[in-house]
Short mmCIF file of C-alpha atoms in Angstrom, two decimals:
data_model
loop_
_atom_site.label_atom_id
_atom_site.label_comp_id
_atom_site.label_asym_id
_atom_site.label_seq_id
_atom_site.Cartn_x
_atom_site.Cartn_y
_atom_site.Cartn_z
CA MET A 1 0.55 11.22 5.18
CA VAL A 2 -1.29 14.31 3.88
CA ALA A 3 -0.57 12.99 0.16
CA PHE A 4 -2.01 9.34 0.68
CA ILE A 5 -4.83 10.83 2.38
CA ARG A 6 -5.59 12.94 -0.94
CA PHE A 7 -4.82 9.92 -3.13
CA ALA A 8 -7.34 7.85 -1.42
CA ASP A 9 -10.00 10.66 -1.25
CA SER A 10 -9.53 10.85 -5.09
CA LEU A 11 -9.65 7.76 -5.90
CA SER A 12 -12.51 6.96 -3.66
CA ALA A 13 -14.29 9.57 -5.54
CA ALA A 14 -13.58 8.61 -8.87
CA PHE A 15 -15.09 5.01 -8.63
CA GLY A 16 -17.92 6.82 -6.36
CA LYS A 17 -18.80 9.03 -9.30
CA ALA A 18 -18.34 6.31 -11.71
CA PHE A 19 -20.83 4.05 -10.52
CA ALA A 20 -23.14 6.63 -9.36
CA TRP A 21 -23.92 6.52 -12.96
CA LEU A 22 -25.74 3.49 -12.82
CA ILE A 23 -28.75 5.15 -11.14
CA ILE A 24 -29.26 6.56 -15.02
CA LEU A 25 -29.12 2.75 -16.47
CA MET A 26 -31.45 1.66 -13.36
CA THR A 27 -33.94 4.37 -14.32
CA PHE A 28 -33.73 3.55 -17.87
CA GLY A 29 -34.02 -0.29 -17.22
CA THR A 30 -36.90 0.28 -14.67
CA SER A 31 -38.85 2.83 -17.15
CA TYR A 32 -38.51 0.43 -19.85
CA GLU A 33 -39.80 -2.40 -17.55
CA VAL A 34 -42.57 -0.23 -16.72
CA PHE A 35 -43.42 0.23 -20.44
CA VAL A 36 -43.36 -3.02 -22.22
CA ARG A 37 -45.04 -4.58 -18.78
CA TYR A 38 -47.90 -2.28 -18.80
CA VAL A 39 -48.00 -0.68 -22.12
CA LEU A 40 -47.30 -3.68 -24.19
CA GLY A 41 -48.30 -6.60 -21.85
CA ASN A 42 -44.92 -8.04 -22.17
CA PRO A 43 -42.96 -8.06 -19.29
CA THR A 44 -39.16 -8.95 -18.98
CA ALA A 45 -37.90 -11.53 -17.22
CA TRP A 46 -34.51 -9.73 -16.46
CA ALA A 47 -35.37 -6.17 -15.39
CA LEU A 48 -35.82 -6.65 -11.77
CA ASP A 49 -32.61 -9.06 -11.39
CA VAL A 50 -30.61 -6.90 -13.08
CA SER A 51 -31.85 -3.45 -11.20
CA PHE A 52 -30.77 -5.37 -7.80
CA ILE A 53 -27.24 -5.94 -9.58
CA MET A 54 -27.09 -2.50 -10.40
CA TYR A 55 -28.32 -1.20 -7.09
CA GLY A 56 -25.60 -3.43 -4.80
CA THR A 57 -22.76 -2.22 -7.30
CA LEU A 58 -23.65 1.08 -6.76
CA PHE A 59 -24.00 0.73 -2.79
CA MET A 60 -20.94 -1.51 -2.56
CA MET A 61 -18.72 0.75 -4.95
CA GLY A 62 -20.00 4.02 -3.37
CA GLY A 63 -18.72 2.79 0.19
CA ALA A 64 -15.25 3.92 0.03
CA TYR A 65 -16.67 7.42 -1.13
CA THR A 66 -19.27 8.05 1.21
CA LEU A 67 -16.33 6.88 4.03
CA SER A 68 -14.26 9.84 2.71
CA ARG A 69 -16.97 12.53 3.11
CA GLY A 70 -17.75 11.36 6.72
CA GLY A 71 -21.38 9.87 5.59
CA HIS A 72 -21.29 6.51 7.53
CA VAL A 73 -23.78 6.30 10.40
CA ARG A 74 -22.09 7.05 13.99
CA GLY A 75 -23.31 7.84 17.13
CA ASP A 76 -23.32 11.65 16.69
CA PHE A 77 -25.13 12.75 19.62
CA LEU A 78 -22.09 11.89 21.84
CA TYR A 79 -19.41 12.12 19.23
CA ARG A 80 -20.13 15.72 18.36
CA LEU A 81 -20.11 16.72 21.66
CA TRP A 82 -16.38 15.49 21.82
CA LYS A 83 -13.15 17.65 20.97
CA PRO A 84 -11.40 16.76 17.99
CA ARG A 85 -8.49 15.21 19.55
CA THR A 86 -11.12 13.01 21.34
CA GLN A 87 -13.04 11.85 18.29
CA ALA A 88 -9.73 10.75 16.51
CA THR A 89 -8.66 8.77 19.32
CA VAL A 90 -11.59 6.91 19.57
CA ASP A 91 -12.20 6.72 15.64
CA LEU A 92 -8.68 5.20 15.93
CA VAL A 93 -9.05 2.72 17.85
CA LEU A 94 -12.15 1.75 16.33
CA TYR A 95 -10.59 1.90 13.06
CA VAL A 96 -7.85 -0.92 14.38
CA PHE A 97 -10.29 -3.33 16.36
CA PHE A 98 -13.56 -3.15 14.09
CA PHE A 99 -13.25 -1.55 10.74
CA PHE A 100 -10.06 -3.37 9.55
CA PRO A 101 -10.96 -6.93 10.53
CA GLY A 102 -13.92 -6.54 8.89
CA VAL A 103 -13.06 -5.07 5.49
CA THR A 104 -10.19 -7.90 5.34
CA ALA A 105 -12.79 -10.61 6.08
CA LEU A 106 -14.80 -8.82 3.50
CA ILE A 107 -11.81 -9.02 0.59
CA PHE A 108 -11.11 -12.38 1.77
CA ALA A 109 -14.59 -14.11 1.48
CA GLY A 110 -15.36 -12.16 -1.19
CA TRP A 111 -12.49 -13.47 -2.93
CA LYS A 112 -13.65 -17.18 -2.19
CA TYR A 113 -17.00 -16.44 -3.32
CA ALA A 114 -16.05 -14.67 -6.40
CA ALA A 115 -13.51 -17.15 -7.22
CA ARG A 116 -15.92 -20.12 -6.95
CA SER A 117 -18.53 -18.12 -8.55
CA TRP A 118 -16.06 -17.64 -12.16
CA GLN A 119 -15.33 -21.19 -12.02
CA TYR A 120 -18.73 -22.57 -12.80
CA GLY A 121 -20.16 -19.29 -14.33
CA GLU A 122 -22.84 -18.80 -11.75
CA VAL A 123 -26.10 -17.62 -12.94
CA SER A 124 -29.09 -16.40 -10.39
CA VAL A 125 -31.01 -18.82 -9.14
CA ASN A 126 -34.00 -16.39 -8.77
CA SER A 127 -34.17 -15.09 -12.27
CA PRO A 128 -36.16 -16.80 -15.18
CA ALA A 129 -33.62 -15.22 -17.31
CA GLY A 130 -30.42 -16.53 -15.85
CA ILE A 131 -28.96 -13.63 -15.33
CA PRO A 132 -25.12 -13.99 -14.72
CA ILE A 133 -23.84 -13.20 -11.63
CA PHE A 134 -20.42 -14.06 -11.20
CA GLN A 135 -19.19 -10.45 -12.26
CA PHE A 136 -21.07 -9.03 -9.47
CA LYS A 137 -19.48 -11.24 -6.70
CA THR A 138 -16.18 -9.87 -8.08
CA VAL A 139 -17.22 -6.27 -6.67
CA ILE A 140 -17.19 -7.34 -3.00
CA VAL A 141 -13.79 -7.76 -3.47
CA ALA A 142 -13.14 -4.53 -4.99
CA ALA A 143 -15.33 -2.53 -2.74
CA GLY A 144 -13.48 -4.36 0.16
CA ILE A 145 -10.05 -3.32 -1.47
CA LEU A 146 -11.33 0.37 -1.75
CA LEU A 147 -12.70 0.47 1.78
CA PHE A 148 -9.24 -0.81 2.90
CA ILE A 149 -7.30 1.91 0.85
CA GLN A 150 -9.49 4.52 2.23
CA GLY A 151 -9.50 3.13 5.75
CA ILE A 152 -5.72 3.75 5.80
CA ALA A 153 -6.65 7.05 4.94
CA GLU A 154 -8.76 7.77 7.33
CA MET A 155 -6.66 6.21 9.95
CA PHE A 156 -4.14 8.95 8.86
CA ARG A 157 -6.41 11.38 9.23
CA CYS A 158 -7.21 10.41 12.62
CA VAL A 159 -3.29 10.55 13.44
CA GLN A 160 -2.81 14.40 11.72
CA CYS A 161 -6.24 15.47 14.22
CA ILE A 162 -4.46 13.94 17.15
CA ARG A 163 -1.48 15.85 16.12
CA THR A 164 -3.08 19.48 15.56
CA GLY A 165 -6.36 19.06 17.04
CA THR A 166 -8.24 19.74 13.55
CA TRP A 167 -9.64 17.40 11.13
CA LEU A 168 -8.14 17.31 7.37
CA ARG A 169 -11.30 17.05 5.66
CA ALA A 170 -11.90 15.68 2.05
CA ASP A 171 -12.08 18.42 -0.62
CA GLU A 172 -16.26 19.46 -1.26
CA ASP A 173 -17.04 17.94 -4.35
CA VAL A 174 -21.09 18.07 -3.98
CA GLU A 175 -23.22 20.33 -2.68
CA GLU A 176 -26.55 19.36 -0.69
CA THR A 177 -29.55 20.83 -2.67
CA GLU A 178 -30.89 22.46 0.64
CA ASP A 179 -27.55 23.95 1.02
CA ALA A 180 -27.30 25.52 -2.79
CA ILE A 181 -30.77 26.87 -2.56
CA LEU A 182 -29.80 28.77 0.71
CA ASN A 183 -26.76 29.85 -0.16
CA LYS A 184 -28.42 31.09 -3.76
CA ALA A 185 -31.26 32.62 -1.56
CA THR A 186 -28.68 34.44 0.63
CA LYS A 187 -26.34 35.61 -1.58
CA ALA A 188 -29.59 37.33 -3.61
CA GLU A 189 -30.61 38.60 -0.33
CA SER A 190 -27.55 40.49 0.35
CA ASP A 191 -27.04 41.48 -3.86
CA ALA A 192 -30.33 43.48 -3.07
CA HIS A 193 -29.65 44.92 0.01
CA PRO A 194 -25.59 46.18 0.16
#
């Protein structure tokens, strides 16, 4: 179980970090659009649609990574007061009855929409440039499959917690800016006053 959890966490992290680079592309695309619109007076017909597609892709492909790091929304005002075994039991039930049916529906519906979109080479009806969107619909299926794999890992995490009474957390790979600043200041203070 632990090996599968680590595999799913690393798979989710790899996809999440790879697709996070879309932020840079979106920044350049938006900057380019601002420049050509306001400096050159020649706006593009494609920039808005492309930024929507990239943002949607980033959001979808980051879902499994966010799940692996416990970043999705939950009712923490109650949840945090429970013992880990209680948390794990409730999570396990919610995964079985809500998460997996929803993600399975996402995969099958996404497959249907993506297949149909690929068949006729769908383009955005809102775009004067006719931006192709069939490849974007495939992201729905890919994101659903990643969520399904990570969901299995999260169920295994729940089982481990029910057995041991402690959560098996994903390896820390990022640090919040506020935490980094606080840790640096604390270290500097402790070095100054040994």
